[in-house]
Each structure stands twice: as C-alpha cells, then as structure tokens.
Amino acid sequence: MKYLILDDLNSFECIGAKCSYTCCKDWKISVDSASERFYRNVSGKFGEELKNVIIDKEGNSYFQLNEGRCPFLNEDSLCDIYIHLGADHLCDTCKVYPRRNWVYGDLTFVGKAISCPEVARILFESAAPLPFGFSEDVSVSNEDVDWTVFNLYVKGMTTSIEILQNHELDFTVRMRAVLLFNYYFEKYLNSDNDCTELFDMFSSADSILVLTEKLNHLNTNYDSRITLFLSVAQNISEILDNKPIIEYVSFGVNYLQNPKENAGLKIEQFWSDKNCLENKIDMDHIHEQYGVYYISMYYMNFFKDKQPYKFMVQFFTLFYLQNCFEAFVYNKNMENLALNDLIEIYTKTARTYEHSSENKNMETTFSVLEKNEMTSLAFLMSLV
C-alpha cells in the first residue's frame, strides 16, 4: 500500500479551549458501538450523564446536543469525557477528527480536514508549494479496481496540483488551465483515447500559456460569481445543516439588495485590486493552498465514474462561493479582512459541505447549478 500525505499538516495539535470555532458544537457527534458499550457501563454520576444523552437515530447513536453544543463541552470549553475517562475513551469521531484517510486502489490518502480552524491556519500559513510526503508498506489492496483508469486518474490529480502550484503562471491562468485540463481529461477518459498527449500539453508553463492564449479575450465576469452565489442562496433551505454558512448567505443577500451599499462596485474593487488589503494577505497564496488541499482530498472520489470535470464543477462552486463570502466579510468589516476571517470562512464552508453524508449537500448544489445551466465550461471560465 502506498501513502500520500500532506506533510505540513502533520504539525497539527489540537489547541483545545483556545480554538476559535470548536468542533464540539453545531453538528452531530456520532458514537461508535464500542464507545457506546463502554459509556453505558460507566458507573456513578458521570455514567448516568453519559447514558442520558446517547440517542438512537436511524440505527446510529449520537450525543444529544444542548443548544447545539456537545453536552460534555464544559464552561471552560474542555471535554468532560477526556477529563473523567481519558483520551483513550473518546469516541472514534472525537479521537480521530480532524484526521481523515481515504483508500483508493493501492493508494491511501492521509490528510486533515480544514473544517478544523487550526488545520486551516496551518494550511494558510504554510509556504507554497505545499509539499507531499510519500511512503509505502507491504500491505496489499483487495479492492476491485480498473487499474488503467486508476493510474490515469492519479496522474490527472497530480497534474491538476502541479498546474495550481506552477508559480511561473499568474493564478488566473492556473485556474483556467486546471479547469481546461479536466474538461478534456474527462473526454479522453470516456473515449478511451491515449491521454499521454494531453498530459504533455499541460506539463509546462510555456505549453499552458499557448493553450490558454485563446482564452485571453475572456475577462472575468464578476456578475457570474454573484449569480452563482444567488443560485445557492435561493436554494439554501435544501442544504442540510446549513447553520455554519447561513450568516454569510443572509448577509450577502441583504447586502446585495440594499441600493445604498453600492455593493456591486465595492465587491468588484475587492476582487480586482490585489493590494486592497492593508494587512497584505496574499490571496493568491490562500487560494492556491485551498485548491491543492481540496484536490488532494476529493479528486479521487470521482475516478470510478470517470468524472474529473464534474469534480471541477464542484471545486469551482465552493471556491467562488467562498470568494463571495470573502468579499462580503471584507465590506462588512469596513474594508478589512484578516487571516482569522478567512479561516472562519473556509472552516464553516467545509463543515457544511465536506462533512455532508454521502456528499448530499454538494450533489444538491450541483443539481441547482445544472438546472440553471451553470455547469458549462463557458460559465465556469467566466468566474475566473
């Protein structure tokens, strides 16, 4: 088995009560069967507290939240289970999070979720290009895999990451190139054509510039970003557990509808002027790190269906939805956007989308965009 690891995130350590947005509230906390059996056998007052808050829902066990908070998150924002029973007796959800592993073919992807603010901070403060570690052991995958497609798909993922990390190119060019590559990659996969030529075409800055030169006439259409946001906002009730992002959606809708705000001009100024932030945050760096993180974590989800372009639609949707949130917060804060604001935006969006059961929220959003003819290459290019 081979292991692909985002190295910089290995420095993660939970900061406990210092966390700005604790993982112990605002979402369901599942309790695995082994932990439940142990909790039900804990004696005394604390044992009774445990038994009283474990609930069953559709065959799965959860802690019953108290006004959105885990019942064991105490007034000091520390975990009473950890305090009373020790780290070994945390349920699997709390023991493992934010660490996440996926196995595809003979490759295990080892990462951490930016739904944790500390992971997001490490990601955004790490130097680019974000390094990957690689290791291998003697274990063997038993998964039934089309190895030809699998190996091509891994190459598609690494090519996408290399494009985003190519600092010889402007970030706008990189985003257009990664979209264009995956648009054609999906066509190649489904026609059984040899992909070697395609990989070669996107292998260097010079060849990418030649390919994207034909797109130079396309100016960024900021209205497209707003249209994307409003389409999601109008269907926000269909997004399950949308509490983390609802504040951004509500503020954005009200802000755009208020004629006194001159919102369109202010938002366009934020997006077009890379020097508008007084604290000199490098937004291209933030966006590159997020893109590399998201591709490395979720690109392979689509390999069995051979749909790298559909993955790109979902990636671009979240990317530019968060771009809108950035612009809203910047204007809400009187033209100020701090790193902590960015961490909160990306953390809350991840909690809404990346932890949705069976990817339901992303699929719901994709359906909305598809219905509104917003999944085409032309529309996505207009966002960039």
Short mmCIF file of C-alpha atoms in Angstrom, two decimals:
data_model
loop_
_atom_site.label_atom_id
_atom_site.label_comp_id
_atom_site.label_asym_id
_atom_site.label_seq_id
_atom_site.Cartn_x
_atom_site.Cartn_y
_atom_site.Cartn_z
CA MET A 1 0.00 0.00 0.00
CA LYS A 2 1.24 3.48 -0.88
CA TYR A 3 0.55 6.55 1.27
CA LEU A 4 0.21 10.14 0.04
CA ILE A 5 0.49 12.65 2.87
CA LEU A 6 0.11 16.42 3.10
CA ASP A 7 3.32 16.92 5.07
CA ASP A 8 2.79 20.40 6.52
CA LEU A 9 -0.46 19.35 8.20
CA ASN A 10 1.44 16.75 10.25
CA SER A 11 2.36 19.52 12.70
CA PHE A 12 -1.30 19.71 13.80
CA GLU A 13 -2.06 19.53 17.52
CA CYS A 14 -5.49 20.26 18.98
CA ILE A 15 -5.41 23.61 20.79
CA GLY A 16 -8.45 22.75 22.94
CA ALA A 17 -10.03 25.69 24.73
CA LYS A 18 -8.04 28.17 22.63
CA CYS A 19 -9.89 27.09 19.49
CA SER A 20 -11.89 29.90 17.88
CA TYR A 21 -14.57 27.57 16.50
CA THR A 22 -14.77 24.36 18.49
CA CYS A 23 -15.60 21.09 16.76
CA CYS A 24 -17.81 20.24 19.75
CA LYS A 25 -20.82 22.23 18.55
CA ASP A 26 -23.12 22.84 15.59
CA TRP A 27 -23.03 19.33 14.12
CA LYS A 28 -23.93 15.77 15.01
CA ILE A 29 -21.39 13.78 17.04
CA SER A 30 -21.74 10.10 16.24
CA VAL A 31 -20.86 7.48 18.86
CA ASP A 32 -19.34 4.23 17.59
CA SER A 33 -20.68 0.95 19.00
CA ALA A 34 -17.56 0.10 21.05
CA SER A 35 -17.57 3.51 22.74
CA GLU A 36 -21.31 3.29 23.37
CA ARG A 37 -20.92 -0.08 25.11
CA PHE A 38 -18.17 1.35 27.29
CA TYR A 39 -20.15 4.51 28.12
CA ARG A 40 -23.22 2.51 29.13
CA ASN A 41 -21.11 0.62 31.65
CA VAL A 42 -19.55 3.66 33.30
CA SER A 43 -20.78 3.87 36.89
CA GLY A 44 -21.64 6.79 39.11
CA LYS A 45 -22.98 10.24 38.34
CA PHE A 46 -20.90 10.69 35.21
CA GLY A 47 -22.06 7.31 33.92
CA GLU A 48 -25.67 8.45 34.31
CA GLU A 49 -24.90 11.64 32.40
CA LEU A 50 -23.46 9.56 29.57
CA LYS A 51 -26.45 7.22 29.37
CA ASN A 52 -28.94 10.10 29.41
CA VAL A 53 -27.55 11.84 26.33
CA ILE A 54 -26.89 8.92 23.97
CA ILE A 55 -29.73 8.83 21.45
CA ASP A 56 -30.52 6.48 18.59
CA LYS A 57 -31.41 7.84 15.15
CA GLU A 58 -31.96 5.53 12.20
CA GLY A 59 -29.83 2.84 13.77
CA ASN A 60 -26.92 5.14 14.63
CA SER A 61 -26.01 6.57 18.02
CA TYR A 62 -25.29 10.22 18.73
CA PHE A 63 -24.83 12.56 21.66
CA GLN A 64 -27.94 14.70 22.17
CA LEU A 65 -26.76 18.27 21.75
CA ASN A 66 -27.56 21.03 24.22
CA GLU A 67 -28.38 24.19 22.25
CA GLY A 68 -26.05 22.97 19.53
CA ARG A 69 -23.21 22.07 21.91
CA CYS A 70 -21.92 18.65 22.87
CA PRO A 71 -23.25 18.00 26.40
CA PHE A 72 -19.69 17.24 27.52
CA LEU A 73 -18.20 20.52 26.36
CA ASN A 74 -17.84 22.31 29.69
CA GLU A 75 -17.82 26.01 30.56
CA ASP A 76 -14.06 26.14 30.04
CA SER A 77 -14.51 24.73 26.51
CA LEU A 78 -12.83 21.49 27.55
CA CYS A 79 -14.10 17.92 27.18
CA ASP A 80 -15.52 16.27 30.31
CA ILE A 81 -15.14 12.79 28.76
CA TYR A 82 -11.44 13.46 28.29
CA ILE A 83 -11.19 14.79 31.84
CA HIS A 84 -13.13 11.93 33.51
CA LEU A 85 -12.23 8.95 31.33
CA GLY A 86 -9.06 9.90 29.47
CA ALA A 87 -8.15 10.26 25.80
CA ASP A 88 -8.37 6.51 25.17
CA HIS A 89 -12.12 6.57 25.81
CA LEU A 90 -13.09 9.36 23.47
CA CYS A 91 -15.46 8.05 20.80
CA ASP A 92 -13.88 7.44 17.39
CA THR A 93 -15.29 10.67 15.96
CA CYS A 94 -13.56 12.79 18.60
CA LYS A 95 -10.43 10.66 18.74
CA VAL A 96 -9.75 10.76 15.01
CA TYR A 97 -11.03 14.20 13.90
CA PRO A 98 -9.72 16.20 12.04
CA ARG A 99 -7.59 13.39 10.61
CA ARG A 100 -9.10 11.81 7.50
CA ASN A 101 -7.91 8.87 5.42
CA TRP A 102 -9.27 7.57 2.11
CA VAL A 103 -8.23 4.40 0.35
CA TYR A 104 -8.42 4.18 -3.43
CA GLY A 105 -6.85 1.24 -5.20
CA ASP A 106 -3.40 0.76 -3.69
CA LEU A 107 -3.16 4.37 -2.51
CA THR A 108 -4.13 5.74 0.90
CA PHE A 109 -4.62 9.50 1.10
CA VAL A 110 -3.72 10.86 4.53
CA GLY A 111 -4.91 14.35 5.34
CA LYS A 112 -6.71 16.59 7.78
CA ALA A 113 -9.95 18.49 7.31
CA ILE A 114 -9.98 22.29 7.19
CA SER A 115 -13.31 22.19 8.97
CA CYS A 116 -10.89 22.44 11.90
CA PRO A 117 -9.68 26.07 12.25
CA GLU A 118 -6.22 25.02 13.42
CA VAL A 119 -5.76 22.87 10.32
CA ALA A 120 -6.91 25.80 8.16
CA ARG A 121 -4.43 28.11 9.93
CA ILE A 122 -1.53 25.70 9.33
CA LEU A 123 -2.57 25.30 5.70
CA PHE A 124 -2.76 29.04 5.00
CA GLU A 125 0.45 29.86 6.90
CA SER A 126 2.46 27.09 5.22
CA ALA A 127 4.81 28.09 2.44
CA ALA A 128 3.83 27.25 -1.13
CA PRO A 129 4.11 24.94 -2.92
CA LEU A 130 2.50 22.69 -0.33
CA PRO A 131 4.74 19.59 -0.02
CA PHE A 132 3.55 16.00 -0.20
CA GLY A 133 5.12 13.02 1.53
CA PHE A 134 5.11 9.52 0.11
CA SER A 135 5.62 6.17 1.82
CA GLU A 136 4.94 2.51 1.14
CA ASP A 137 4.46 -0.72 3.09
CA VAL A 138 3.85 -4.39 2.27
CA SER A 139 0.06 -4.36 2.75
CA VAL A 140 -1.98 -5.18 -0.35
CA SER A 141 -5.24 -3.67 -1.60
CA ASN A 142 -8.10 -6.13 -2.12
CA GLU A 143 -10.23 -3.56 -3.94
CA ASP A 144 -11.52 -4.48 -7.39
CA VAL A 145 -10.13 -1.65 -9.48
CA ASP A 146 -9.72 -0.81 -13.14
CA TRP A 147 -6.00 -0.14 -12.74
CA THR A 148 -5.64 1.57 -16.11
CA VAL A 149 -8.26 4.18 -15.22
CA PHE A 150 -6.98 4.40 -11.65
CA ASN A 151 -3.40 5.16 -12.67
CA LEU A 152 -4.57 7.70 -15.24
CA TYR A 153 -6.75 9.33 -12.61
CA VAL A 154 -3.87 9.58 -10.14
CA LYS A 155 -1.87 11.22 -12.93
CA GLY A 156 -4.82 13.57 -13.52
CA MET A 157 -4.81 14.54 -9.84
CA THR A 158 -1.05 15.18 -9.70
CA THR A 159 -1.21 17.14 -12.98
CA SER A 160 -4.01 19.32 -11.56
CA ILE A 161 -1.96 20.02 -8.43
CA GLU A 162 1.17 20.78 -10.46
CA ILE A 163 -0.78 23.27 -12.57
CA LEU A 164 -2.06 25.09 -9.47
CA GLN A 165 1.45 25.16 -7.97
CA ASN A 166 3.18 26.44 -11.12
CA HIS A 167 4.35 29.88 -9.98
CA GLU A 168 5.60 30.79 -13.45
CA LEU A 169 1.95 31.42 -14.25
CA ASP A 170 -0.47 34.03 -12.95
CA PHE A 171 -3.04 32.45 -10.63
CA THR A 172 -5.88 33.30 -13.02
CA VAL A 173 -4.09 31.37 -15.79
CA ARG A 174 -3.58 28.43 -13.43
CA MET A 175 -7.26 28.28 -12.56
CA ARG A 176 -8.29 28.41 -16.21
CA ALA A 177 -5.70 25.78 -17.09
CA VAL A 178 -6.74 23.32 -14.39
CA LEU A 179 -10.37 23.64 -15.49
CA LEU A 180 -9.50 23.22 -19.17
CA PHE A 181 -7.27 20.22 -18.45
CA ASN A 182 -10.00 18.37 -16.56
CA TYR A 183 -12.64 19.25 -19.15
CA TYR A 184 -10.58 17.49 -21.81
CA PHE A 185 -9.34 14.78 -19.44
CA GLU A 186 -12.93 13.61 -18.89
CA LYS A 187 -13.50 13.49 -22.64
CA TYR A 188 -10.30 11.48 -23.13
CA LEU A 189 -11.22 9.02 -20.37
CA ASN A 190 -14.65 8.36 -21.81
CA SER A 191 -13.40 7.95 -25.37
CA ASP A 192 -10.55 5.58 -24.42
CA ASN A 193 -8.06 7.83 -26.23
CA ASP A 194 -4.42 7.85 -25.19
CA CYS A 195 -4.02 10.59 -22.55
CA THR A 196 -0.24 10.96 -22.96
CA GLU A 197 -0.55 13.88 -25.37
CA LEU A 198 -2.97 15.67 -23.04
CA PHE A 199 -0.63 15.32 -20.05
CA ASP A 200 2.25 16.63 -22.16
CA MET A 201 0.24 19.67 -23.25
CA PHE A 202 -0.27 20.71 -19.61
CA SER A 203 3.21 19.79 -18.38
CA SER A 204 4.97 23.16 -18.62
CA ALA A 205 4.25 26.86 -18.23
CA ASP A 206 5.06 27.54 -21.89
CA SER A 207 2.67 24.92 -23.24
CA ILE A 208 -0.06 26.02 -20.82
CA LEU A 209 0.31 29.63 -21.96
CA VAL A 210 -0.09 28.54 -25.57
CA LEU A 211 -3.25 26.62 -24.69
CA THR A 212 -4.79 29.39 -22.60
CA GLU A 213 -3.82 32.19 -25.00
CA LYS A 214 -7.06 31.60 -26.87
CA LEU A 215 -8.90 32.39 -23.63
CA ASN A 216 -7.24 35.77 -23.12
CA HIS A 217 -10.26 37.53 -24.61
CA LEU A 218 -12.32 36.20 -21.71
CA ASN A 219 -12.48 38.81 -18.97
CA THR A 220 -13.56 37.82 -15.51
CA ASN A 221 -17.30 38.33 -15.24
CA TYR A 222 -17.87 39.29 -11.63
CA ASP A 223 -21.61 39.15 -12.23
CA SER A 224 -21.22 35.40 -12.81
CA ARG A 225 -19.83 34.99 -9.29
CA ILE A 226 -22.81 36.86 -7.86
CA THR A 227 -25.18 34.77 -9.99
CA LEU A 228 -23.54 31.63 -8.62
CA PHE A 229 -23.92 32.89 -5.05
CA LEU A 230 -27.57 33.87 -5.51
CA SER A 231 -28.41 30.48 -7.03
CA VAL A 232 -27.04 28.78 -3.92
CA ALA A 233 -28.70 31.34 -1.63
CA GLN A 234 -32.12 30.84 -3.22
CA ASN A 235 -31.86 27.11 -2.53
CA ILE A 236 -30.16 27.30 0.87
CA SER A 237 -33.10 25.54 2.56
CA GLU A 238 -32.21 22.40 0.60
CA ILE A 239 -28.69 22.40 2.08
CA LEU A 240 -28.72 20.17 5.15
CA ASP A 241 -27.29 21.52 8.42
CA ASN A 242 -26.56 24.87 6.77
CA LYS A 243 -26.08 26.74 10.05
CA PRO A 244 -22.30 27.29 9.62
CA ILE A 245 -22.69 29.31 6.38
CA ILE A 246 -26.15 30.80 6.83
CA GLU A 247 -24.74 34.02 8.31
CA TYR A 248 -22.68 34.65 5.16
CA VAL A 249 -25.59 33.82 2.90
CA SER A 250 -28.05 36.05 4.79
CA PHE A 251 -25.66 38.98 4.98
CA GLY A 252 -24.72 38.61 1.32
CA VAL A 253 -28.32 38.61 0.11
CA ASN A 254 -29.23 41.66 2.21
CA TYR A 255 -26.04 43.47 1.22
CA LEU A 256 -26.63 42.93 -2.49
CA GLN A 257 -30.27 44.03 -2.24
CA ASN A 258 -29.52 47.28 -0.38
CA PRO A 259 -29.30 50.07 -3.01
CA LYS A 260 -27.45 52.34 -0.57
CA GLU A 261 -24.49 49.99 -0.35
CA ASN A 262 -23.36 50.17 -3.99
CA ALA A 263 -22.42 46.56 -3.38
CA GLY A 264 -21.51 45.59 -6.93
CA LEU A 265 -18.82 48.25 -7.25
CA LYS A 266 -17.33 47.55 -3.82
CA ILE A 267 -17.21 43.81 -4.41
CA GLU A 268 -15.64 44.25 -7.85
CA GLN A 269 -12.99 46.53 -6.32
CA PHE A 270 -12.15 43.89 -3.72
CA TRP A 271 -11.82 41.16 -6.34
CA SER A 272 -9.85 43.22 -8.85
CA ASP A 273 -7.40 45.01 -6.53
CA LYS A 274 -4.95 42.54 -5.03
CA ASN A 275 -3.43 45.33 -2.92
CA CYS A 276 -6.67 46.41 -1.24
CA LEU A 277 -5.90 44.53 1.98
CA GLU A 278 -3.97 46.69 4.43
CA ASN A 279 -2.53 43.64 6.19
CA LYS A 280 -1.05 42.42 2.88
CA ILE A 281 -2.59 38.96 2.93
CA ASP A 282 -1.58 37.18 -0.27
CA MET A 283 -4.96 35.99 -1.50
CA ASP A 284 -3.42 34.03 -4.39
CA HIS A 285 -1.44 32.08 -1.79
CA ILE A 286 -4.56 31.38 0.29
CA HIS A 287 -6.47 30.28 -2.79
CA GLU A 288 -3.64 28.08 -4.08
CA GLN A 289 -3.29 26.32 -0.74
CA TYR A 290 -7.02 25.70 -0.57
CA GLY A 291 -7.11 24.40 -4.14
CA VAL A 292 -4.25 21.96 -3.56
CA TYR A 293 -5.87 20.79 -0.32
CA TYR A 294 -9.28 20.24 -1.93
CA ILE A 295 -7.94 18.44 -4.99
CA SER A 296 -5.71 16.16 -2.94
CA MET A 297 -8.59 15.28 -0.62
CA TYR A 298 -11.50 14.76 -3.02
CA TYR A 299 -10.35 14.40 -6.63
CA MET A 300 -10.22 10.61 -6.45
CA ASN A 301 -13.85 10.39 -5.31
CA PHE A 302 -14.82 10.60 -8.98
CA PHE A 303 -12.43 8.10 -10.55
CA LYS A 304 -14.85 5.14 -10.72
CA ASP A 305 -17.33 7.23 -12.71
CA LYS A 306 -14.53 8.86 -14.73
CA GLN A 307 -15.82 12.38 -13.98
CA PRO A 308 -12.89 14.75 -13.33
CA TYR A 309 -14.82 17.64 -14.88
CA LYS A 310 -17.76 17.12 -12.52
CA PHE A 311 -15.26 17.28 -9.67
CA MET A 312 -14.01 20.58 -11.10
CA VAL A 313 -17.56 21.96 -11.22
CA GLN A 314 -17.90 21.19 -7.51
CA PHE A 315 -14.46 22.60 -6.69
CA PHE A 316 -15.10 25.82 -8.62
CA THR A 317 -18.51 26.17 -6.96
CA LEU A 318 -17.05 26.05 -3.46
CA PHE A 319 -14.03 28.13 -4.45
CA TYR A 320 -16.06 31.03 -5.85
CA LEU A 321 -18.79 30.74 -3.24
CA GLN A 322 -16.07 31.34 -0.66
CA ASN A 323 -14.73 34.19 -2.84
CA CYS A 324 -18.15 35.80 -2.40
CA PHE A 325 -18.05 35.23 1.36
CA GLU A 326 -14.61 36.89 1.45
CA ALA A 327 -15.96 39.96 -0.34
CA PHE A 328 -18.99 40.17 1.95
CA VAL A 329 -16.89 39.94 5.13
CA TYR A 330 -14.39 42.47 3.76
CA ASN A 331 -17.16 45.03 3.26
CA LYS A 332 -18.97 44.10 6.47
CA ASN A 333 -15.71 44.77 8.35
CA MET A 334 -15.35 48.23 6.79
CA GLU A 335 -12.87 47.12 4.13
CA ASN A 336 -10.84 44.81 6.32
CA LEU A 337 -10.20 41.08 6.01
CA ALA A 338 -7.93 39.31 8.48
CA LEU A 339 -6.47 35.80 8.38
CA ASN A 340 -8.88 34.76 11.14
CA ASP A 341 -11.80 35.86 8.95
CA LEU A 342 -10.52 33.64 6.14
CA ILE A 343 -10.02 30.71 8.48
CA GLU A 344 -13.60 31.07 9.69
CA ILE A 345 -15.00 31.27 6.14
CA TYR A 346 -13.20 28.15 4.93
CA THR A 347 -13.83 26.24 8.16
CA LYS A 348 -17.57 26.92 8.15
CA THR A 349 -17.95 26.13 4.45
CA ALA A 350 -16.11 22.85 4.97
CA ARG A 351 -18.40 21.93 7.87
CA THR A 352 -21.41 22.44 5.63
CA TYR A 353 -20.11 20.66 2.54
CA GLU A 354 -17.21 18.34 3.35
CA HIS A 355 -18.99 16.52 6.16
CA SER A 356 -22.35 16.12 4.46
CA SER A 357 -23.45 12.48 4.49
CA GLU A 358 -22.89 10.84 1.08
CA ASN A 359 -21.92 14.28 -0.27
CA LYS A 360 -25.63 15.23 -0.31
CA ASN A 361 -25.10 18.97 0.03
CA MET A 362 -22.64 19.12 -2.84
CA GLU A 363 -24.87 16.97 -5.03
CA THR A 364 -27.85 19.20 -4.18
CA THR A 365 -25.85 22.28 -5.12
CA PHE A 366 -24.65 20.63 -8.32
CA SER A 367 -28.26 19.88 -9.28
CA VAL A 368 -29.20 23.53 -8.73
CA LEU A 369 -26.35 24.70 -10.95
CA GLU A 370 -27.14 22.11 -13.60
CA LYS A 371 -30.79 23.22 -13.66
CA ASN A 372 -29.66 26.82 -14.12
CA GLU A 373 -27.17 25.90 -16.87
CA MET A 374 -24.19 26.91 -14.73
CA THR A 375 -22.03 23.81 -15.12
CA SER A 376 -20.77 24.57 -18.63
CA LEU A 377 -17.12 25.28 -19.39
CA ALA A 378 -18.05 28.76 -20.63
CA PHE A 379 -19.82 29.70 -17.38
CA LEU A 380 -17.06 28.34 -15.15
CA MET A 381 -14.42 30.16 -17.21
CA SER A 382 -16.35 33.39 -16.70
CA LEU A 383 -15.89 33.03 -12.94
CA VAL A 384 -12.09 33.10 -13.16
#
